[in-house]
mmCIF file of C-alpha atoms in Angstrom:
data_model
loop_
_atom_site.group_PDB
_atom_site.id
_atom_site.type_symbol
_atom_site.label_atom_id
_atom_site.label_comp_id
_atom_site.label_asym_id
_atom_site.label_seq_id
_atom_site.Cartn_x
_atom_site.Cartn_y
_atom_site.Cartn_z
ATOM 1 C CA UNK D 162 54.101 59.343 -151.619
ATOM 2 C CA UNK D 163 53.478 62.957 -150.346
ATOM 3 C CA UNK D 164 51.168 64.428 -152.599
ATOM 4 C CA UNK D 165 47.514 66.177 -152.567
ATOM 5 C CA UNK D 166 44.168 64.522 -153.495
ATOM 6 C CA UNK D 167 43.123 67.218 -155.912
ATOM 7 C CA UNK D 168 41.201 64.771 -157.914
ATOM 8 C CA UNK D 169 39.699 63.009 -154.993
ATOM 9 C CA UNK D 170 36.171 62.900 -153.715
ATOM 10 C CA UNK D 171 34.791 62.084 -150.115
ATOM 11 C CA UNK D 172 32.716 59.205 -151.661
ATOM 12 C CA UNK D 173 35.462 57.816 -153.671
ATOM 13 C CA UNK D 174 38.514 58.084 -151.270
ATOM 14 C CA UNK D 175 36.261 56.164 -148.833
ATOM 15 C CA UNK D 176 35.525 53.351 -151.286
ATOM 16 C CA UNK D 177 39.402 53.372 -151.663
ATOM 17 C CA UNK D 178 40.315 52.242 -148.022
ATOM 18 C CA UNK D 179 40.302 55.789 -146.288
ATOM 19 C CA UNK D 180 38.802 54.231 -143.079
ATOM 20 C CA UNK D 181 40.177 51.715 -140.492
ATOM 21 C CA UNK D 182 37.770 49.325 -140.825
ATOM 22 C CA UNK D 183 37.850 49.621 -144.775
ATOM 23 C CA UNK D 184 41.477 50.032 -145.036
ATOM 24 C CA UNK D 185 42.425 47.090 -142.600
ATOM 25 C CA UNK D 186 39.459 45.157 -142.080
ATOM 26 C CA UNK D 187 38.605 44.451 -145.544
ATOM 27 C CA UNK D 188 35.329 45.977 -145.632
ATOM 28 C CA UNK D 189 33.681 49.579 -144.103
ATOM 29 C CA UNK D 190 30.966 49.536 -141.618
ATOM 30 C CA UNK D 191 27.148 49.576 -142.855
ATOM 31 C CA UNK D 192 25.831 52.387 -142.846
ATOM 32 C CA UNK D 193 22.792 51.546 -143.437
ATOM 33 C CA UNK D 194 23.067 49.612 -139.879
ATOM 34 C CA UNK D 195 23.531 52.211 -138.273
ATOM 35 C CA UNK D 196 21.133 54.959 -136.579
ATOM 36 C CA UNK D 197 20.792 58.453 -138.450
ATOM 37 C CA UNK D 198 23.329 61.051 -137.507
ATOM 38 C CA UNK D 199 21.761 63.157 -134.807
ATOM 39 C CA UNK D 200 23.052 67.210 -134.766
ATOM 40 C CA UNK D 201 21.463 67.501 -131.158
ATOM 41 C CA UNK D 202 23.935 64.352 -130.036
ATOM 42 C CA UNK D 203 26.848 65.601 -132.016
ATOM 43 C CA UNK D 204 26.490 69.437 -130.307
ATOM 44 C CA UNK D 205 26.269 67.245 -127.064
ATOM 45 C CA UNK D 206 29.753 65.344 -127.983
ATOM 46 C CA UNK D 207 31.394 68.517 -129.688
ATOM 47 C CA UNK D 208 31.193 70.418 -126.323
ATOM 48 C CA UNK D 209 31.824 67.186 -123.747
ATOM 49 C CA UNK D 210 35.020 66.845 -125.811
ATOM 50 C CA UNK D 211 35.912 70.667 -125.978
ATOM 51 C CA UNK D 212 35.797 69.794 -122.090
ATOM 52 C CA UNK D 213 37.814 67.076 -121.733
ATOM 53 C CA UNK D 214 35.061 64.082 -121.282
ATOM 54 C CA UNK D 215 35.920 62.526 -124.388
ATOM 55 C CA UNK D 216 32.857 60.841 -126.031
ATOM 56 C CA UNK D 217 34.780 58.540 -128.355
ATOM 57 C CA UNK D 218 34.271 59.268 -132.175
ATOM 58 C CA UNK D 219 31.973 62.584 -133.084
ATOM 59 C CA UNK D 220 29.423 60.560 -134.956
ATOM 60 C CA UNK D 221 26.509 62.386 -133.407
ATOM 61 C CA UNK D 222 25.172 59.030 -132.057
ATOM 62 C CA UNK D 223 24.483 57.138 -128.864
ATOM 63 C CA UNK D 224 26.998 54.830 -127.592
ATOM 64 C CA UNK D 225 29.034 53.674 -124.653
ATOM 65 C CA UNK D 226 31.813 56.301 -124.931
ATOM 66 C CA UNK D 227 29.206 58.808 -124.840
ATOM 67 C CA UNK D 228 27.805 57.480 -121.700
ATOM 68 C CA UNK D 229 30.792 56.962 -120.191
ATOM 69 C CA UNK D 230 31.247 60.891 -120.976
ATOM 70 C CA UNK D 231 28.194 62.126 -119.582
ATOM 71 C CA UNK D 232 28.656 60.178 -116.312
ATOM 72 C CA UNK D 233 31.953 61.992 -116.020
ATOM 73 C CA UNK D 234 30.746 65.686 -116.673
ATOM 74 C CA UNK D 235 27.574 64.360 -114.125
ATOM 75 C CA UNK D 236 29.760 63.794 -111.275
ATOM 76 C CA UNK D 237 32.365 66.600 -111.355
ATOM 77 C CA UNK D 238 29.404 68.986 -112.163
ATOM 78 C CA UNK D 239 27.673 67.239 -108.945
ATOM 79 C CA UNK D 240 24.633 66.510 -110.943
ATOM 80 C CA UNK D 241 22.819 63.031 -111.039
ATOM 81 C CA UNK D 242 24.749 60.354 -112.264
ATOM 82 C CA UNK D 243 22.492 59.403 -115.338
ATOM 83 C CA UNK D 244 24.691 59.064 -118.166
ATOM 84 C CA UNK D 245 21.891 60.630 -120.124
ATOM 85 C CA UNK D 246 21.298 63.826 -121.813
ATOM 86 C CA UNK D 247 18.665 64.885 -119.449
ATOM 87 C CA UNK D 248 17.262 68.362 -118.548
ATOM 88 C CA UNK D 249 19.941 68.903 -115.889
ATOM 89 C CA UNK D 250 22.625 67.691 -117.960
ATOM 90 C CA UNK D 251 21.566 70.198 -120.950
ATOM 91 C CA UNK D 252 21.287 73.176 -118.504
ATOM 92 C CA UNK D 253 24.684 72.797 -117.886
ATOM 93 C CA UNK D 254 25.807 72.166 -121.104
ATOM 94 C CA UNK D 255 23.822 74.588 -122.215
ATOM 95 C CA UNK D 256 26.759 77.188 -120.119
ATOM 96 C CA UNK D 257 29.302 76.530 -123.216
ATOM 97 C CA UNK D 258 26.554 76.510 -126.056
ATOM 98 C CA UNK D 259 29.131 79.461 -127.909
ATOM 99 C CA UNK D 260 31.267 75.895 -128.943
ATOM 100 C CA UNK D 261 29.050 74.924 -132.713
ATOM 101 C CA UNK D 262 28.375 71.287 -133.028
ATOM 102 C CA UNK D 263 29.951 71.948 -136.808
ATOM 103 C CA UNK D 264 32.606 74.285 -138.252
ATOM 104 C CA UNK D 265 32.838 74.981 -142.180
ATOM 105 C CA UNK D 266 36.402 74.524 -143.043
ATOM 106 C CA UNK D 267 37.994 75.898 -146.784
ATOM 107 C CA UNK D 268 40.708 72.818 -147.506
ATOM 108 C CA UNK D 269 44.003 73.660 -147.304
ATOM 109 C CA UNK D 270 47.173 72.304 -149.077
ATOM 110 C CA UNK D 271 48.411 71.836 -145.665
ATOM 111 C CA UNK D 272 45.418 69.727 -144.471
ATOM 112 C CA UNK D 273 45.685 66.808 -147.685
ATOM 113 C CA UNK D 274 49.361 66.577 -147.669
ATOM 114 C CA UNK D 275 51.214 63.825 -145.867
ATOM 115 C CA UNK D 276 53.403 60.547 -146.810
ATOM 116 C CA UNK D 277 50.241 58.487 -147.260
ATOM 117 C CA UNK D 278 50.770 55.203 -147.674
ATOM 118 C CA UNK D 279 48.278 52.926 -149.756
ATOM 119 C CA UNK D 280 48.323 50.095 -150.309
ATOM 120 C CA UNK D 281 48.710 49.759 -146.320
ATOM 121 C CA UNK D 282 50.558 46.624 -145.542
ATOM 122 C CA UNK D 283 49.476 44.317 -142.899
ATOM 123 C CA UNK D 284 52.701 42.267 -142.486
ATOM 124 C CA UNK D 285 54.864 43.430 -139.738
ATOM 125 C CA UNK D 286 57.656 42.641 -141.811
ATOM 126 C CA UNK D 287 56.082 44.627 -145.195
ATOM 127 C CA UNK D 288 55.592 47.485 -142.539
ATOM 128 C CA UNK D 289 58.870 47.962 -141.025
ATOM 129 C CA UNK D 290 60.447 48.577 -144.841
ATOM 130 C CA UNK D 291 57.885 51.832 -144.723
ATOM 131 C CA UNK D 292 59.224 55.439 -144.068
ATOM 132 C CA UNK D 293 56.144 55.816 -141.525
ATOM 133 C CA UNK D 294 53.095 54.092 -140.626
ATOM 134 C CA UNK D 295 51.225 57.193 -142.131
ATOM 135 C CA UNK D 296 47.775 57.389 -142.863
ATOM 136 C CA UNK D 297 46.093 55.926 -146.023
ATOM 137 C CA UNK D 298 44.594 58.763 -147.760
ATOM 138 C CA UNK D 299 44.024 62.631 -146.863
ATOM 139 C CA UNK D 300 40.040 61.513 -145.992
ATOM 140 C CA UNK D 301 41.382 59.218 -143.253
ATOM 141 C CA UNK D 302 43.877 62.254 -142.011
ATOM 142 C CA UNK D 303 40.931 64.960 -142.263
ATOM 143 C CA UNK D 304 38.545 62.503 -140.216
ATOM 144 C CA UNK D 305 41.222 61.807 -137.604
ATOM 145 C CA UNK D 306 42.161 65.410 -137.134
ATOM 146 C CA UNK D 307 38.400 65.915 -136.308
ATOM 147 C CA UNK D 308 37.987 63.252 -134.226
ATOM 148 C CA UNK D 309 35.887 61.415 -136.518
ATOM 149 C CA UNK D 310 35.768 58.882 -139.243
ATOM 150 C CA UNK D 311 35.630 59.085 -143.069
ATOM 151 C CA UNK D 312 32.218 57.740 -143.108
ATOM 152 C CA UNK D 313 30.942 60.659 -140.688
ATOM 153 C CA UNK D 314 32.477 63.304 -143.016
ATOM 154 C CA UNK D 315 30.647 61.682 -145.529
ATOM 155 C CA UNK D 316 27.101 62.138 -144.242
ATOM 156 C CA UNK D 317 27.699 66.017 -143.153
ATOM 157 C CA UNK D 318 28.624 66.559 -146.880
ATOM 158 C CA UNK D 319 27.863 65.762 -150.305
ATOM 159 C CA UNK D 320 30.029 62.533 -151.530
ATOM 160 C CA UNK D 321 30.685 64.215 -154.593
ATOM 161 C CA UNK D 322 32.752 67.247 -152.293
ATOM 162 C CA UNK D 323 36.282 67.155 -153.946
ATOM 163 C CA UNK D 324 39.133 67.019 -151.771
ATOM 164 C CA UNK D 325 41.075 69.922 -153.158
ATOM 165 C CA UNK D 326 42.525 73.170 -151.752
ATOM 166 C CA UNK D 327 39.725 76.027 -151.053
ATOM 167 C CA UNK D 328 37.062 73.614 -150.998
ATOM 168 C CA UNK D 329 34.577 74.373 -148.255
ATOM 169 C CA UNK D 330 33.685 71.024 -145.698
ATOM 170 C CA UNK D 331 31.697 70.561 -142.708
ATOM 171 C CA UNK D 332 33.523 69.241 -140.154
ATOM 172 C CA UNK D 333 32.425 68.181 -136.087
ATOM 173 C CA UNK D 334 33.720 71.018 -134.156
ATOM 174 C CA UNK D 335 36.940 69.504 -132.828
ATOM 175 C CA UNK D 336 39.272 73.181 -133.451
ATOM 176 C CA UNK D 337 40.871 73.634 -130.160
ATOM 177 C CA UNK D 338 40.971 77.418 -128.371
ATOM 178 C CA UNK D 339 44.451 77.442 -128.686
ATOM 179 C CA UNK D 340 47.406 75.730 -130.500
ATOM 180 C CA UNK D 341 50.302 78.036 -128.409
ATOM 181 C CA UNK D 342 52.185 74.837 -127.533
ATOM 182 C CA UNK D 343 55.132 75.146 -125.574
ATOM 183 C CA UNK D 344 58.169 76.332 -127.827
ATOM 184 C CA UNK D 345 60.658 74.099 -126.585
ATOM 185 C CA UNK D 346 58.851 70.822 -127.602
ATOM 186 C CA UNK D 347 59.896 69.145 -131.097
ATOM 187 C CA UNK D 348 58.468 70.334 -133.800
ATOM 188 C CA UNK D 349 57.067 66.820 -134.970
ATOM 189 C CA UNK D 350 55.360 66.679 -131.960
ATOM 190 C CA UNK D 351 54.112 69.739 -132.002
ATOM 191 C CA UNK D 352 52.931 69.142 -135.594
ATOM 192 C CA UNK D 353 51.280 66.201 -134.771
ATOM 193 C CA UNK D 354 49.318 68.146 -131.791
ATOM 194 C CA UNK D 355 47.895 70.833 -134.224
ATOM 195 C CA UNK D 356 46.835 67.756 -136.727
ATOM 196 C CA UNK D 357 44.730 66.196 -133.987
ATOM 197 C CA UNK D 358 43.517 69.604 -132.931
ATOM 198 C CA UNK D 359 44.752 69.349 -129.381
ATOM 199 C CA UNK D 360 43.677 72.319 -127.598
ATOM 200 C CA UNK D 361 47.453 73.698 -125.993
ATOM 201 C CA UNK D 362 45.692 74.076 -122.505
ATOM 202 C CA UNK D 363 45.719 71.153 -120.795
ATOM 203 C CA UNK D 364 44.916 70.284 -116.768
ATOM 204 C CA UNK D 365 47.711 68.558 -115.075
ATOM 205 C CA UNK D 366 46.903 64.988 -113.465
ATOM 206 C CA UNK D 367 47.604 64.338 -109.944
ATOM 207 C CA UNK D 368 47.002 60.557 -110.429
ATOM 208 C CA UNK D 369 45.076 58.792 -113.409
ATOM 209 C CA UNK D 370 42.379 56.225 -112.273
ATOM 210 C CA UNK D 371 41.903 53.184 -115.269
ATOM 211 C CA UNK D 372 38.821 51.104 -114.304
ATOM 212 C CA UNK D 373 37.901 47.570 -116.091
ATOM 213 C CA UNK D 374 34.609 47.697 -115.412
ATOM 214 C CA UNK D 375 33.919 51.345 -116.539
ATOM 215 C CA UNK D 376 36.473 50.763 -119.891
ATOM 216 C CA UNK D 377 37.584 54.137 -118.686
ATOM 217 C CA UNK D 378 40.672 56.421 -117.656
ATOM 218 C CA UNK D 379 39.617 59.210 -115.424
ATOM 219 C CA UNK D 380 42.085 62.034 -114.899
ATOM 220 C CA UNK D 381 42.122 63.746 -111.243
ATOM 221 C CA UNK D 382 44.275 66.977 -110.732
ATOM 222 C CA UNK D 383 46.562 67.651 -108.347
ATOM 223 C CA UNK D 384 43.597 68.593 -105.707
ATOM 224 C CA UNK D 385 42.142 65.352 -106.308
ATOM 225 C CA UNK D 386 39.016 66.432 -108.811
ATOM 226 C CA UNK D 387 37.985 64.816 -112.110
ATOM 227 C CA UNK D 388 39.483 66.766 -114.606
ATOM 228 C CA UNK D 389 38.823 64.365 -117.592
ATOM 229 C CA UNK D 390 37.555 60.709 -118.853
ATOM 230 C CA UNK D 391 38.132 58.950 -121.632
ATOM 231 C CA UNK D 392 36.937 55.495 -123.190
ATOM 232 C CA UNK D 393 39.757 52.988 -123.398
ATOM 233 C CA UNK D 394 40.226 49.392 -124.280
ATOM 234 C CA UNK D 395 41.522 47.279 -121.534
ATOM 235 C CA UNK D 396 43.663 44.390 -122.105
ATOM 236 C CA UNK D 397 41.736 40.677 -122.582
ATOM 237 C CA UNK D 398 41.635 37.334 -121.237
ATOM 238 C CA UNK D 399 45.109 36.316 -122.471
ATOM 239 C CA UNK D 400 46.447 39.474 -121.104
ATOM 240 C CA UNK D 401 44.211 41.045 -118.293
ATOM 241 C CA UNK D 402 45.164 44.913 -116.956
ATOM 242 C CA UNK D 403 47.440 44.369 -114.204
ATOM 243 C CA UNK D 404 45.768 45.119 -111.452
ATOM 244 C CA UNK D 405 47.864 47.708 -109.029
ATOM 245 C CA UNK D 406 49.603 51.048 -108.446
ATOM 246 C CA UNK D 407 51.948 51.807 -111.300
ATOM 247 C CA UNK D 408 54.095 55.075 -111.932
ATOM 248 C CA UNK D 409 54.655 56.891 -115.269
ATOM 249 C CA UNK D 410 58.474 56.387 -116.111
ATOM 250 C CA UNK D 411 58.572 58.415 -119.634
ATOM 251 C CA UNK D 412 56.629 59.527 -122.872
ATOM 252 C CA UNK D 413 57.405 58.436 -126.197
ATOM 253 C CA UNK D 414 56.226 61.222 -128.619
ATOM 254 C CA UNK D 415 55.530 59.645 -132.486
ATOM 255 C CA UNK D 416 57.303 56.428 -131.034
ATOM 256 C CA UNK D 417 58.797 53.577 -133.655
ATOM 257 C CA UNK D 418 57.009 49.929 -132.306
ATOM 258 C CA UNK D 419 59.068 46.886 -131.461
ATOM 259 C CA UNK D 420 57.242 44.103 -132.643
ATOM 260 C CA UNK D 421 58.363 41.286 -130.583
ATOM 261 C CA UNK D 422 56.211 37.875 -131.152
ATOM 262 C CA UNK D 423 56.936 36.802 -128.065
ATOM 263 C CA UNK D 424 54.930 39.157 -126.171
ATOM 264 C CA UNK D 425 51.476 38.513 -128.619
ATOM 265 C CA UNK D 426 50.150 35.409 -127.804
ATOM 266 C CA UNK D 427 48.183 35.191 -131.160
ATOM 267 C CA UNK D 428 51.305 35.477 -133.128
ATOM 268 C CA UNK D 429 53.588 32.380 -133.736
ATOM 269 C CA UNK D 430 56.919 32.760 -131.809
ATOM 270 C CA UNK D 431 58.833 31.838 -135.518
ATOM 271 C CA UNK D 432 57.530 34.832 -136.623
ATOM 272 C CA UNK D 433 60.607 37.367 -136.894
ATOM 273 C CA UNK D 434 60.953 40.722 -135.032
ATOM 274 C CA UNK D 435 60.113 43.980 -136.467
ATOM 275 C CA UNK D 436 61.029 47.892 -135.941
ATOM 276 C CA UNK D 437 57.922 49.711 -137.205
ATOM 277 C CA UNK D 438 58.587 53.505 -138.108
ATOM 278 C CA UNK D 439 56.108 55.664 -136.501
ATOM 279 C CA UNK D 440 52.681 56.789 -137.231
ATOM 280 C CA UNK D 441 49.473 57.836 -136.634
ATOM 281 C CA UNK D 442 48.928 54.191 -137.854
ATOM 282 C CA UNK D 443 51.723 52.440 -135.832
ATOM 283 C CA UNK D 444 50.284 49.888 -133.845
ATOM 284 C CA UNK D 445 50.716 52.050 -130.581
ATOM 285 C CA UNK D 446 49.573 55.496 -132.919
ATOM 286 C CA UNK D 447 50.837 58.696 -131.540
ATOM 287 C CA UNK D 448 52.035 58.138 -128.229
ATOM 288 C CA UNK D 449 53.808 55.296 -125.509
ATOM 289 C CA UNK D 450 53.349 56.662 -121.998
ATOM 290 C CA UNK D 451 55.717 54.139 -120.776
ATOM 291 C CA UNK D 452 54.535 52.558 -116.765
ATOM 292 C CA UNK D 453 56.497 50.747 -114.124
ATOM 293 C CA UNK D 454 54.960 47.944 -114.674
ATOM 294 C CA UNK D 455 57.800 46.284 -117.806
ATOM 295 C CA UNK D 456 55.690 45.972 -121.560
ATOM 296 C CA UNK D 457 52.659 47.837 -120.314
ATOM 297 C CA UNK D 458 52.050 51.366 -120.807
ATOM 298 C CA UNK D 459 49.217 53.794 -122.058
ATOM 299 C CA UNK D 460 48.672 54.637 -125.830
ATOM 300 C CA UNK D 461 47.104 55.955 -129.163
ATOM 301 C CA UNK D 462 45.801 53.457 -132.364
ATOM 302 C CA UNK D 463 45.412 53.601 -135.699
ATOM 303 C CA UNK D 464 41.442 52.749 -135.604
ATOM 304 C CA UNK D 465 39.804 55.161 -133.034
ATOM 305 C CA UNK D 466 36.819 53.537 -133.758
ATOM 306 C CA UNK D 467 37.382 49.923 -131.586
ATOM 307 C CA UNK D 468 37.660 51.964 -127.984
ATOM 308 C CA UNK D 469 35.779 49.996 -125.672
ATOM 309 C CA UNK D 470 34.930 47.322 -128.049
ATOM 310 C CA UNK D 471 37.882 44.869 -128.790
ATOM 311 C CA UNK D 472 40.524 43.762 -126.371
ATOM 312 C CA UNK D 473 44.313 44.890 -126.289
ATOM 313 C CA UNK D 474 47.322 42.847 -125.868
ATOM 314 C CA UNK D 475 47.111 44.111 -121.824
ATOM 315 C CA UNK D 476 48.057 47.771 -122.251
ATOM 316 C CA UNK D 477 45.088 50.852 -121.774
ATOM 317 C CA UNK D 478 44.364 52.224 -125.699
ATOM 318 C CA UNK D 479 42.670 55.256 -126.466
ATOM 319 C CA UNK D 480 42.399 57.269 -129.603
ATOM 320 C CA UNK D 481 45.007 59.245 -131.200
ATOM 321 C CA UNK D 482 43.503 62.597 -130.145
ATOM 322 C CA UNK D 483 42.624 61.278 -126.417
ATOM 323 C CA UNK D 484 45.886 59.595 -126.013
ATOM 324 C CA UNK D 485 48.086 62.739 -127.015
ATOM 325 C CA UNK D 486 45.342 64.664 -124.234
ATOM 326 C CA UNK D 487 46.824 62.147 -121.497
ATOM 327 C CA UNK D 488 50.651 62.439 -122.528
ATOM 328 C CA UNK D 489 50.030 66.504 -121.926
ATOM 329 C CA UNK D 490 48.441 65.629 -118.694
ATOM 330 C CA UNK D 491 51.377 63.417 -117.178
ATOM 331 C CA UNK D 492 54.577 63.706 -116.482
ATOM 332 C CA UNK D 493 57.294 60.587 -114.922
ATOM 333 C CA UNK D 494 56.319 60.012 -111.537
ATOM 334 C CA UNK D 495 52.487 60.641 -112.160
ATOM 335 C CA UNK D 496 50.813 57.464 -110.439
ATOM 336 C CA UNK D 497 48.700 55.465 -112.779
ATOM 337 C CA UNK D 498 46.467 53.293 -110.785
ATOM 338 C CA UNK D 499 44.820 50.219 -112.445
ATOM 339 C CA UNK D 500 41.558 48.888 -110.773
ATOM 340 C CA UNK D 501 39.027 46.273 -111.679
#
């Protein structure tokens, strides 16, 4: 199914399924619910995620993962604690105001090509016949490698913009400084990297911190200072984080997902196992940063925009981008701390 949208519209490819929530959830989010897109908040979340404080999805709106954000660049600028975009906050952010809230972008054949897959099935079973777990349409790739959603792309442009090659869109501002990745990783994985615009510089974590509470994962170098946070969901009542000291034990780039019944206790046991091909819409999405602790680890998902807001099946999920972020940060042996 590799081919390119040339015929395609923003507008139409979202009615189509492009997003998570429309391509999985049967129907896409109101937007009429929803508050206007603000350019100040969006030039606030461009830059906090150019810095490594993710703010969730760039939606140029208020939210938890934005909070969460803020309080991180507060505390390892050693400013008040607010979680707000106050004066102080702004002065400081003010320091990298050369990174644009938007960049206009001229499509590329590159940029709509993949093996998308659509209809997406939602039996495991259905799945694991697929080549990959790919994404549903070029829209849902484009919003994904700008750390977005469809719907977002949508507002910053006319619905009528055609997805075809030298077609100029607005995009958030999620092009890294650098793509040099090191030479001697796989190409898929490097490939997957420069879709999610994964800046090549990343810091290197002494020790990760995941808090319940907080729905976060803070990242501490090797001198013990916050070097990045990110919004995560956090296991559930069926299967709560495991509270403890854990230890990285490997990193599965563009894994394949072994879905076991046994292990999902909202799935009937007479349900068969599956091997799911990987994906940027595999159940785990980009990355398995496998932990001491046996069927728990850290990873990506195929809809970026339930961080923080639905429970997991015990293990710490972040977005695709965010999660490929972490699995440049760690290495085995990196401790991995879960606290409530």
């Amino acid at each position: 199914m590799r081919r390119v949208f040339t015929a395609m519209f923003l507008g139409s490819a979202l009615a189509l399924g492009a997003s998570g929530a429309a391509g999985q959830n049967g129907s896409a989010t109101s937007q009429s619910a929803k508050p206007v897109l603000s350019r100040d908040i969006l030039h606030v979340q461009v830059i906090l995620d150019h810095l490594g404080f993710g703010p969730g999805v760039l939606d140029g709106r208020e939210g938890q993962s934005l909070t969460a954000a803020l309080r991180g660049f507060q505390i390892s600028r050693q400013l008040p604690v607010t979680g707000k975009i106050d004066q102080r906050t702004l002065v400081e952010l003010h320091k990298h105001r050369e990174i644009r809230p938007t960049r206009i972008i001229r499509l590329t054949p590159d940029m709509l090509s993949g093996d998308f897959v659509r209809p997406f099935p939602t039996d495991p079973a259905a799945q694991a016949k697929l080549k990959t777990m790919g994404y549903r349409s070029a829209l849902e790739k484009l919003a994904e490698m700008f750390h977005t959603t469809p719907e977002v792309l949508i507002e910053l442009n006319s619905p009528d913009t055609r997805l075809a090659p030298g077609v100029p869109v607005q995009f958030p501002n999620a092009v890294p400084a650098s793509r040099d990745y090191p030479a001697d990783w796989k190409p898929e994985w490097r490939k997957t990297l420069a879709d999610l615009n994964i800046d090549a510089n990343q810091p290197k974590a002494g020790r990760i911190v995941v808090d319940k509470s907080d729905k976060v994962l803070r990242v501490f170098d090797r001198a013990g200072k916050l070097a990045a946070l990110f919004s995560v969901t956090t296991g559930s009542t069926h299967d709560p984080l495991p509270i403890g000291s854990w230890k990285v034990t490997g990193i599965a780039q563009n894994p394949e997902f072994h879905y076991n019944p046994k292990l999902f206790w909202d799935v009937s046991d007479k349900k068969p196992e599956a091997l799911l091909p990987p994906g940027p819409n595999n159940p785990v999405g980009v990355v398995w940063i496998d932990l001491s602790k046996e069927h728990y680890g850290i990873h990506g998902t195929p809809e970026p925009q339930t961080i923080g807001r639905t429970e997991s099946h015990g293990c710490v999920r972040l977005t695709n981008w965010d999660a490929a972020r972490v699995a440049m940060m760690v290495e085995p042996g990196t401790q991995v701390i879960f606290q409530p």
